[in-house]
Coordinates of N, CA and C in Angstrom, one line a residue:
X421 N -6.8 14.1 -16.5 CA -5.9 15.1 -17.0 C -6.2 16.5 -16.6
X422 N -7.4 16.9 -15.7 CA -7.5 18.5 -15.4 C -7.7 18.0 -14.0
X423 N -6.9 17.2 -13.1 CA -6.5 17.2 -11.8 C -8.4 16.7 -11.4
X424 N -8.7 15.8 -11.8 CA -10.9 15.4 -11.4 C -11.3 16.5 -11.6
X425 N -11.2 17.1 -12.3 CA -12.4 18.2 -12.5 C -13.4 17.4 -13.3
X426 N -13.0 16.5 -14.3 CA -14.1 15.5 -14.9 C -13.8 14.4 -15.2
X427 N -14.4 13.5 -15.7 CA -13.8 12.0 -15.8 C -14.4 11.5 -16.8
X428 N -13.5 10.9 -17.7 CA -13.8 9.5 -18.5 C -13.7 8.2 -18.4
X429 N -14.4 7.4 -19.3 CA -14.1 5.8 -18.9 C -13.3 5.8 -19.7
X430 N -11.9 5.0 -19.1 CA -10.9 4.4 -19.5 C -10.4 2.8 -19.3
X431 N -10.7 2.3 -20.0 CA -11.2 0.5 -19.5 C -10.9 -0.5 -21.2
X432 N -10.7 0.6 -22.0 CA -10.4 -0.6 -23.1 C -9.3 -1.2 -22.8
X433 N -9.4 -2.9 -23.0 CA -8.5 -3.9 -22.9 C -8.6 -4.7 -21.5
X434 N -8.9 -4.1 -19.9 CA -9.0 -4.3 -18.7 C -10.3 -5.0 -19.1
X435 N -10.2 -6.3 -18.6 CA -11.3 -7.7 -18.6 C -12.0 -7.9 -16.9
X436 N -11.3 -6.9 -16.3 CA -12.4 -6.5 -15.0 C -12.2 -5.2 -14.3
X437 N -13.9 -4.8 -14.3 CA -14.0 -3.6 -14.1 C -13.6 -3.3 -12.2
X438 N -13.6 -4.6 -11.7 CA -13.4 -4.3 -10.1 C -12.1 -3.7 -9.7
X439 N -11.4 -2.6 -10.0 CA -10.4 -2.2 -9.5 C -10.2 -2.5 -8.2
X440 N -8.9 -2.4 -7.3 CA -8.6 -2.5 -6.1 C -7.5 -1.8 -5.8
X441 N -6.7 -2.2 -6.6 CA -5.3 -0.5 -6.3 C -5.0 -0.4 -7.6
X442 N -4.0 1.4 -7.0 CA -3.7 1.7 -8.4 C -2.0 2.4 -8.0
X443 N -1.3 2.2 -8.7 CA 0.0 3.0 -9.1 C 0.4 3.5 -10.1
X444 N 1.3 4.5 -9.9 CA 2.5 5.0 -10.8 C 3.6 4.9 -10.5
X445 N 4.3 4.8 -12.1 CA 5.6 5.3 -11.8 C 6.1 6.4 -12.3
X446 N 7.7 6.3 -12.3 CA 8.2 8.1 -12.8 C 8.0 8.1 -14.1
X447 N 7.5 6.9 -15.2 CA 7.7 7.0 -16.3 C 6.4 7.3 -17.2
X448 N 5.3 7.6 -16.3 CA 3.7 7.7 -16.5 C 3.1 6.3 -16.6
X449 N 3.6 5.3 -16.4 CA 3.0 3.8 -16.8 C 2.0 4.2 -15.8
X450 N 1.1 3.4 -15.6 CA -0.5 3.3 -14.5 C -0.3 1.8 -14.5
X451 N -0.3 0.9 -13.6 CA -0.5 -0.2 -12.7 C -1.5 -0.2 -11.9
X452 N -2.9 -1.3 -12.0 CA -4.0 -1.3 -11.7 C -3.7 -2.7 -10.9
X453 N -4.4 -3.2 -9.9 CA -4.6 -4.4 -9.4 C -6.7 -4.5 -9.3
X454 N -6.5 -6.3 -9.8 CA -7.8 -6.1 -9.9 C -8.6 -7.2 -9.2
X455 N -9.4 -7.5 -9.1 CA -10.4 -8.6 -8.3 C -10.6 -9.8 -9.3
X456 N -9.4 -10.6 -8.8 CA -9.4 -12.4 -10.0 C -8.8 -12.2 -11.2
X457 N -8.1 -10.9 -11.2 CA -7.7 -11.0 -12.9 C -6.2 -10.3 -13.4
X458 N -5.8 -10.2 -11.8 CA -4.0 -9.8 -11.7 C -3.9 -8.7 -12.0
X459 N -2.9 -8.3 -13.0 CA -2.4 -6.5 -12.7 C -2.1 -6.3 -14.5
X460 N -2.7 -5.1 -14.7 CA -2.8 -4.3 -15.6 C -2.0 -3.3 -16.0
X461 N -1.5 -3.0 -17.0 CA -1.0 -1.6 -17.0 C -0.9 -0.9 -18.7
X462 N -1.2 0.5 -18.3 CA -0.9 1.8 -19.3 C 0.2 2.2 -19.3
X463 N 0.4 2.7 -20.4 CA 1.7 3.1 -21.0 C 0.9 4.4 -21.8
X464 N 0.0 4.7 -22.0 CA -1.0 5.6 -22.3 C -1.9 6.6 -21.7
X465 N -1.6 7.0 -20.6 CA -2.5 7.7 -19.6 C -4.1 7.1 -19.6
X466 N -3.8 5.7 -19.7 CA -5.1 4.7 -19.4 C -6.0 4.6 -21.0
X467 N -5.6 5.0 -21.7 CA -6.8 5.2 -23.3 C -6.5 3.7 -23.5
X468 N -5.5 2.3 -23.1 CA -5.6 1.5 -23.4 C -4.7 0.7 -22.0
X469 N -5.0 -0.7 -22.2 CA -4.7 -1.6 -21.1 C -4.2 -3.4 -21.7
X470 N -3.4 -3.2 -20.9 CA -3.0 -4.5 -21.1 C -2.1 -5.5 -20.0
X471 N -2.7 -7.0 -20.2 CA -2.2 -7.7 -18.9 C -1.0 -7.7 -18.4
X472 N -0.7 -8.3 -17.2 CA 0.8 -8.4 -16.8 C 0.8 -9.4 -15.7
X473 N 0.7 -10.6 -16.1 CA 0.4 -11.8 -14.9 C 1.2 -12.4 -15.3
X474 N 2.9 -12.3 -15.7 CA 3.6 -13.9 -16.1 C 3.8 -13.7 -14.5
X475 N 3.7 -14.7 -13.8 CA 4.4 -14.9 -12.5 C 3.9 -14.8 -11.5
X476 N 2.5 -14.5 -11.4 CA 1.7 -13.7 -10.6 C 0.2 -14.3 -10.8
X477 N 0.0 -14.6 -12.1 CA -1.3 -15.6 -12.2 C -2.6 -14.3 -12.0
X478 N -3.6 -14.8 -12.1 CA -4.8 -14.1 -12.2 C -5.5 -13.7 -10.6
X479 N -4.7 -13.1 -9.8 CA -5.1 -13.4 -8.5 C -5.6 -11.9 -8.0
X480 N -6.3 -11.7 -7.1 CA -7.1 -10.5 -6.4 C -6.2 -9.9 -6.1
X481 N -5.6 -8.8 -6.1 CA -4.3 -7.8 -6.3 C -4.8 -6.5 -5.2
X482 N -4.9 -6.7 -4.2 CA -5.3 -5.8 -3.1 C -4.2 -4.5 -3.2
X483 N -3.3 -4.6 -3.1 CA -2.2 -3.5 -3.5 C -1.5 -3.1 -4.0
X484 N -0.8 -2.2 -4.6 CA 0.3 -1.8 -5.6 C 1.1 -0.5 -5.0
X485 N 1.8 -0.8 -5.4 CA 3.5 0.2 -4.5 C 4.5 0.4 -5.8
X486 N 5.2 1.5 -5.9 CA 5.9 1.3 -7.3 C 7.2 2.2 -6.1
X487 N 8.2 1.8 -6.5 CA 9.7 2.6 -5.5 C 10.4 3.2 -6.7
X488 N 11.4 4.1 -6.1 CA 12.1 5.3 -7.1 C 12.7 4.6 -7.6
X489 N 13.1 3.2 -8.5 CA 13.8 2.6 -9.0 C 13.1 2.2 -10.5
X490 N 11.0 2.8 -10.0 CA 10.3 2.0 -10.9 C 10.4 0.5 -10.8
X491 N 10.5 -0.5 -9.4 CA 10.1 -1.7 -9.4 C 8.9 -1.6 -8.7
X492 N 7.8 -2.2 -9.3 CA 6.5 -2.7 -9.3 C 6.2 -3.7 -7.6
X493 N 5.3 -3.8 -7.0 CA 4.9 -4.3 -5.8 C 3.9 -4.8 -5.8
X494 N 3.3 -6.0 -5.8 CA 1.9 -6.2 -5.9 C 1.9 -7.0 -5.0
X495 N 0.8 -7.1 -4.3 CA 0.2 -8.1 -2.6 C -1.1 -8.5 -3.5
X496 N -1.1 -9.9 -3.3 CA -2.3 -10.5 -3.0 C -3.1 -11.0 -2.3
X497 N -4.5 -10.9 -2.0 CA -5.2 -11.1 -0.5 C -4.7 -12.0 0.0
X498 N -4.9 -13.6 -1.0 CA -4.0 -14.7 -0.1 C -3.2 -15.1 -1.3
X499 N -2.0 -15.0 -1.4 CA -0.5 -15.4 -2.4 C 0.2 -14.8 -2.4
X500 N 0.3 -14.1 -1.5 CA 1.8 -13.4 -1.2 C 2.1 -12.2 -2.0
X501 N 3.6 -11.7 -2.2 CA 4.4 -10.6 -2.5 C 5.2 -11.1 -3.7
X502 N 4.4 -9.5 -4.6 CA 5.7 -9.7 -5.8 C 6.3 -8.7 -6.1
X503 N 6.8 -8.9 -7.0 CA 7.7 -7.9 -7.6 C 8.1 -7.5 -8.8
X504 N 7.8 -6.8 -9.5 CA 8.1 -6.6 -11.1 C 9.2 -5.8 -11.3
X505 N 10.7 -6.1 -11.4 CA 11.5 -5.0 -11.7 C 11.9 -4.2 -13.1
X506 N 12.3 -3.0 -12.9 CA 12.0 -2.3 -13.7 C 12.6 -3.1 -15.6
X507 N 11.7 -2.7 -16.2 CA 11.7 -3.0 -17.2 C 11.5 -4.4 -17.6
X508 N 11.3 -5.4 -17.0 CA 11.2 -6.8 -16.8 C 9.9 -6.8 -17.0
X509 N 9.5 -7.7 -17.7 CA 7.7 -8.7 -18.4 C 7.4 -10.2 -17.2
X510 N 8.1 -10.3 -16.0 CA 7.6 -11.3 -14.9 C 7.7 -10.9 -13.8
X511 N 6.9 -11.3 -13.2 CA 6.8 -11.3 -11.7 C 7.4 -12.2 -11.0
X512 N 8.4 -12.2 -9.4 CA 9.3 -12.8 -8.5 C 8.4 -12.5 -7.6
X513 N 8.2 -14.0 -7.1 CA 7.4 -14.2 -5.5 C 8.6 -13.8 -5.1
X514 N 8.5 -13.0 -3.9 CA 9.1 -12.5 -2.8 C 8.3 -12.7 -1.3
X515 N 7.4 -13.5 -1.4 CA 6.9 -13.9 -0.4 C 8.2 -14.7 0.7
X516 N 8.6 -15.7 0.3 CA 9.9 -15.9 1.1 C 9.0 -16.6 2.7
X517 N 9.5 -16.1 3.8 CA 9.5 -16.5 4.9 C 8.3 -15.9 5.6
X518 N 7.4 -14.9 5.0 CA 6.0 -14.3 5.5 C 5.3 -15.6 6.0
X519 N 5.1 -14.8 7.2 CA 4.3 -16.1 7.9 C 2.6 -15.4 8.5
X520 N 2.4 -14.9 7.3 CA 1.1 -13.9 7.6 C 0.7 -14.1 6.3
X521 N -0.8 -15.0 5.4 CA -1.0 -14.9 4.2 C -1.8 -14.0 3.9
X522 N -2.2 -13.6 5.0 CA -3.8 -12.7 4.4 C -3.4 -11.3 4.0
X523 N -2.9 -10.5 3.2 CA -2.2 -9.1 3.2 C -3.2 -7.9 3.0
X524 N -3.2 -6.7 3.4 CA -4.2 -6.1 3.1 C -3.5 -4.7 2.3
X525 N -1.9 -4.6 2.9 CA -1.7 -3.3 2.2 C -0.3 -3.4 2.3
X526 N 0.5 -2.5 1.3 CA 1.6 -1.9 1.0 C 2.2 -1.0 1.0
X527 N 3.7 -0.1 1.8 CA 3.8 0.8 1.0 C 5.1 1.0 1.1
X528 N 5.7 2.1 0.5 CA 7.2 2.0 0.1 C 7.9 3.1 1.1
X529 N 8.5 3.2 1.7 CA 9.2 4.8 2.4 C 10.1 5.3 1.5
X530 N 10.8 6.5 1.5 CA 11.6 7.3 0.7 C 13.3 6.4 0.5
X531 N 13.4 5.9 1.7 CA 14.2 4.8 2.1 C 14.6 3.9 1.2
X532 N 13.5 3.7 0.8 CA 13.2 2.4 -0.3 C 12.7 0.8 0.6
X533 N 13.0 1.2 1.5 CA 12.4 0.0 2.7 C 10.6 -0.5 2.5
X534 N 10.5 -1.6 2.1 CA 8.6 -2.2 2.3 C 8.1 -2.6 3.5
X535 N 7.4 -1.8 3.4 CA 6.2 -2.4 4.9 C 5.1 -3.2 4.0
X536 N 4.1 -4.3 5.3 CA 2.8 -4.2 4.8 C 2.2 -4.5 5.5
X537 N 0.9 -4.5 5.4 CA -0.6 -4.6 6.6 C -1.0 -6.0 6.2
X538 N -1.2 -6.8 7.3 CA -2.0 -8.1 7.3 C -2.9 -8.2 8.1
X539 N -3.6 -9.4 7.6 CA -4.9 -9.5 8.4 C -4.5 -10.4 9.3
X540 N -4.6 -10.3 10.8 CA -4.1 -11.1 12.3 C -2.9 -10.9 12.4
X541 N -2.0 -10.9 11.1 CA -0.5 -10.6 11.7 C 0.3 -9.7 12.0
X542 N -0.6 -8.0 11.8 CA 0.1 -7.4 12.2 C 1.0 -6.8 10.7
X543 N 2.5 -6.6 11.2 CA 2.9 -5.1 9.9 C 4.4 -6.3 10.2
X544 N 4.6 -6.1 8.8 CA 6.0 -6.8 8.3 C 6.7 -5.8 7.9
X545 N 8.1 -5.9 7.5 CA 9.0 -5.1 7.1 C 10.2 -5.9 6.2
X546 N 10.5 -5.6 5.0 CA 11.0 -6.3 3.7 C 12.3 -6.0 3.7
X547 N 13.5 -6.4 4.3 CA 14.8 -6.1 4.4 C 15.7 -6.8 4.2
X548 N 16.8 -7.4 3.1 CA 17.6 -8.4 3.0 C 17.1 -9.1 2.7
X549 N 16.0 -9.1 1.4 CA 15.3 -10.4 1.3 C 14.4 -11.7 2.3
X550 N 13.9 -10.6 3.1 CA 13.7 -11.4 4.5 C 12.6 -10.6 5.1
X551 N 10.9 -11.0 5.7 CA 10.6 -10.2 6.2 C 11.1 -10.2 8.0
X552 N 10.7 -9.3 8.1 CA 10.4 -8.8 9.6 C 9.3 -8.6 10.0
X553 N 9.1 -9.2 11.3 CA 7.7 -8.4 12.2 C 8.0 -7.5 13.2
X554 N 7.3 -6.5 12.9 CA 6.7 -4.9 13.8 C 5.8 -4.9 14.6
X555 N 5.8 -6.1 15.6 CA 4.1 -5.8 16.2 C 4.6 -5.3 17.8
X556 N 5.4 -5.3 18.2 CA 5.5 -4.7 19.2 C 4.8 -3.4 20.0
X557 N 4.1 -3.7 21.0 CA 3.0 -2.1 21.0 C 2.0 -2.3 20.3
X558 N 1.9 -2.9 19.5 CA 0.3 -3.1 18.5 C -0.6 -3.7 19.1
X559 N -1.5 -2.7 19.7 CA -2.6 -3.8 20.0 C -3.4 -4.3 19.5
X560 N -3.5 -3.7 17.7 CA -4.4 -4.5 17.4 C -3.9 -5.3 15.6
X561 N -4.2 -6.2 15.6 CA -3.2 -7.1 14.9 C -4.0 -7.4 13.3
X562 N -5.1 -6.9 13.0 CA -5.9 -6.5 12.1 C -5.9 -5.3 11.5
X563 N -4.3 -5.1 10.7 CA -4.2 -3.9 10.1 C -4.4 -3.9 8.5
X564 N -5.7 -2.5 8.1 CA -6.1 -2.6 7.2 C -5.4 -1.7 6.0
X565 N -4.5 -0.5 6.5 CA -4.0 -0.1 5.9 C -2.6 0.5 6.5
X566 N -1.7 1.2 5.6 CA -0.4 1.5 6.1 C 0.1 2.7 5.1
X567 N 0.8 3.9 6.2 CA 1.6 4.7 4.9 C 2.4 5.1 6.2
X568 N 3.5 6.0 4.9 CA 5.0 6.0 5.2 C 5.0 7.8 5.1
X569 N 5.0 8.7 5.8 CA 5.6 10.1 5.7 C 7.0 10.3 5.0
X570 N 6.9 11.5 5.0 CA 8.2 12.0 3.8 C 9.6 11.7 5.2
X571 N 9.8 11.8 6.4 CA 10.5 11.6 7.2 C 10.4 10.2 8.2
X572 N 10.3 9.0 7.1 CA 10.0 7.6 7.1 C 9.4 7.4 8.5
X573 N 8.6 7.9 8.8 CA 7.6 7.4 10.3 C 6.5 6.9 9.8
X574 N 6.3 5.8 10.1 CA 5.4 4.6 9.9 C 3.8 5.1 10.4
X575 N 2.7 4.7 9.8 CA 1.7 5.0 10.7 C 0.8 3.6 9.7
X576 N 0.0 3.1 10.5 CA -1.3 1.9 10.4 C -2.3 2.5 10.9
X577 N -3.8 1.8 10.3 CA -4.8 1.8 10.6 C -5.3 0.8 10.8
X578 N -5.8 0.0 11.9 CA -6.6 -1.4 12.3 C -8.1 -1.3 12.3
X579 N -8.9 -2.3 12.4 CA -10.3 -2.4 12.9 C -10.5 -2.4 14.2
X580 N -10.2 -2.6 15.1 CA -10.4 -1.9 16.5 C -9.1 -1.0 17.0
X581 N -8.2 -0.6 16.8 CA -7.4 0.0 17.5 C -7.1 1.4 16.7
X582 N -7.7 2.1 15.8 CA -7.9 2.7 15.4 C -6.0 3.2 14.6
X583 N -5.3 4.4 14.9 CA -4.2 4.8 14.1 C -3.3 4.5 15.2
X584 N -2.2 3.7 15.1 CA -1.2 3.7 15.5 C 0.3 4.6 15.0
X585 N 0.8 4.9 15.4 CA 2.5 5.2 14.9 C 3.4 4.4 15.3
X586 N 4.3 4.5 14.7 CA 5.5 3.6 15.1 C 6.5 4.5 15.2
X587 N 7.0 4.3 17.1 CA 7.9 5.3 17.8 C 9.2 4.9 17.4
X588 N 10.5 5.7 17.7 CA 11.8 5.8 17.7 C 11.8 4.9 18.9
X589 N 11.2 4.5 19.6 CA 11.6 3.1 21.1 C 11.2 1.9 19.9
X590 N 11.1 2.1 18.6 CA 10.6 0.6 17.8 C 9.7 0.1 18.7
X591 N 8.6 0.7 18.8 CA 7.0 0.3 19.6 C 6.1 1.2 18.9
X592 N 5.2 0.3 18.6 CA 3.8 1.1 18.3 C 3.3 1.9 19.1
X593 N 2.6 3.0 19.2 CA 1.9 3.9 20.4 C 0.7 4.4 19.2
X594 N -0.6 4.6 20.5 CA -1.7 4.9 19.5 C -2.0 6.9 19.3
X595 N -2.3 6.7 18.1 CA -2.7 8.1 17.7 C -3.6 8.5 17.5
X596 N -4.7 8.4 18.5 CA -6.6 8.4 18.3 C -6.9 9.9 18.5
X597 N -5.9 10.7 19.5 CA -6.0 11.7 19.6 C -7.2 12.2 18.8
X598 N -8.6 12.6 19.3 CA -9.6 13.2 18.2 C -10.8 12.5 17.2
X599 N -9.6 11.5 16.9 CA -10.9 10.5 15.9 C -12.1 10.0 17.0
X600 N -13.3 10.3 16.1 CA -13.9 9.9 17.0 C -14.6 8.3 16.7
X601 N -13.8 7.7 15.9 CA -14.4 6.3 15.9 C -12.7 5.0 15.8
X602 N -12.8 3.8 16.1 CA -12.0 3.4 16.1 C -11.4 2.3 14.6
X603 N -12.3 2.6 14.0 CA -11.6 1.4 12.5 C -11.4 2.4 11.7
X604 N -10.1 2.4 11.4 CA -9.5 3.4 10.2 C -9.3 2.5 9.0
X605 N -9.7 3.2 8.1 CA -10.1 2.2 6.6 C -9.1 2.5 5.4
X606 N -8.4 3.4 5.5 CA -7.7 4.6 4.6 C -6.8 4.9 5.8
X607 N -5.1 5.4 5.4 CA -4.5 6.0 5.4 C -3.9 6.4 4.1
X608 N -3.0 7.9 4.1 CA -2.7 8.1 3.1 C -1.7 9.5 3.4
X609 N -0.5 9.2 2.6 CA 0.5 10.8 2.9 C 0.9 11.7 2.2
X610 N 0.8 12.7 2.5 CA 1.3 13.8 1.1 C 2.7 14.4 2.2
X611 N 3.4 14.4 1.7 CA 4.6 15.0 3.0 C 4.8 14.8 3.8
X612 N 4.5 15.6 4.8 CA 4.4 15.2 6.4 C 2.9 15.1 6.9
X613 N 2.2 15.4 6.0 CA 1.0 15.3 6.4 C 0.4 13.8 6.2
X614 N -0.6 13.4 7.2 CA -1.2 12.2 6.8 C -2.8 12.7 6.9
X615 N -3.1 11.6 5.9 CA -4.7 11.6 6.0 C -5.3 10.2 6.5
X616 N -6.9 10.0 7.2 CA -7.0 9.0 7.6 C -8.8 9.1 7.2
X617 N -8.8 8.1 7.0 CA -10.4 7.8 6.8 C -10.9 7.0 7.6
X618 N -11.8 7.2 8.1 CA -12.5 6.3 9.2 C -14.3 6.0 8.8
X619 N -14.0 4.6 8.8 CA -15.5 4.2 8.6 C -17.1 4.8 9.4
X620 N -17.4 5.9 8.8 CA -18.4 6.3 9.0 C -18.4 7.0 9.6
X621 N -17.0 7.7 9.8 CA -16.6 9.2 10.7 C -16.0 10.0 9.8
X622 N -15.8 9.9 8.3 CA -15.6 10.8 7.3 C -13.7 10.6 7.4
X623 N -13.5 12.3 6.8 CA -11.8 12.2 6.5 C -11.2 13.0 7.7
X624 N -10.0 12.8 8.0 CA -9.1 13.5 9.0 C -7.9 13.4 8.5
X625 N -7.2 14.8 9.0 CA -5.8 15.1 8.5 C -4.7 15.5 9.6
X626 N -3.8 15.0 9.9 CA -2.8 15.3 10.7 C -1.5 15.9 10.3
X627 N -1.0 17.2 10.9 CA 0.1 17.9 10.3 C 1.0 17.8 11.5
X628 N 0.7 16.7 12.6 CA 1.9 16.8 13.5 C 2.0 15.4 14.2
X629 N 2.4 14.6 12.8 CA 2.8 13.1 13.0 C 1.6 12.5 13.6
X630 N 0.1 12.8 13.9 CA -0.7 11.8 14.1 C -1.0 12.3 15.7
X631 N -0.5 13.5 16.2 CA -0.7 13.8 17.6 C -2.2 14.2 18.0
X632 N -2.6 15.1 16.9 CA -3.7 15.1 16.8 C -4.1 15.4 15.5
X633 N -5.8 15.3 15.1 CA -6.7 15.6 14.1 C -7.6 16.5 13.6

């Protein structure tokens, strides 16, 4: 509540302490995903917690995505895509026709359009109830994270291929420009800016789509 200047434990009711993602939505709720124990949420700026697994079961919750509508997004490492819409107490597999189980990340564009990062498969895209594959240009098919800028241009981070973008020719092209290592662990966007974390090369910030760092 003073932007990390200091911190408390906030954990009453949460039955595991292993976070893995976290969200919000417009209404202050907090949405936690957790390691074996499904997805949590405050209604309290975290002073209390409580479960949310009808539909979704107790499973390792690698992701959470919340869209301007306040519907809820959860990925599980291996069980697919869900969905909690707003105001609703269950979860809807939206897994569907994904032919990639292993998931590693989520995120929403302004659009309202879903992407996600899988492990071997490469970046899907959630449209008409139906996914799609993006791997075109990707050379590397081990994407560990994914975010969306304020002017919906796509960018990934893989274990060997380091930042990709995704061009207006609908093809991946790489954005290494500078990093000086190739597994990006973290991405993350505030506007047009992106941030990238790289395993054991610290943080990098790009203010011109990923051209350079």
């Amino acid at each position: 509540i003073d932007n990390g200047r200091s911190w408390e434990l906030a954990s009453v009711g949460l039955t595991s302490n292993s976070i893995l993602s976290i969200a919000k939505d417009n209404k202050n709720n907090i949405y936690v995903g957790t390691e074996g124990e499904g997805v949590f949420y405050s209604s309290d700026i975290g002073i209390s917690w409580n479960s949310i697994n009808d539909g979704i079961g107790r499973k390792e919750i690698v992701s959470i995505a919340v869209d301007q509508n306040n519907d809820v997004f959860a990925t599980a490492l291996i069980g697919g895509v869900f969905v909690l819409k707003n105001d609703e107490t269950s979860w809807t597999d939206i897994t569907n026709d994904l032919t990639s189980p292993f998931i590693e990340d989520i995120t929403i564009a302004e659009n309202g359009t879903l992407y996600i990062a899988t492990y071997l498969g490469g970046v899907f895209q959630y449209e008409n109830e139906n996914w799609h594959v993006m791997n075109s240009g990707l050379s590397d098919r081990i994407v560990q994270t994914i975010a969306v800028n304020d002017e919906n241009e796509i960018f990934v981070g893989g274990i060997w291929g380091g930042v990709s973008r995704y061009s207006d020719s609908n093809s991946w092209q790489s954005s290494n420009q500078d990093l000086i290592a190739s597994t990006s662990t973290v991405l993350l966007s505030r506007g047009n800016e992106i941030y990238c974390g790289i395993e054991g090369g610290g943080i990098y910030r790009s203010e011109n789509e990923g051209e350079s760092w």
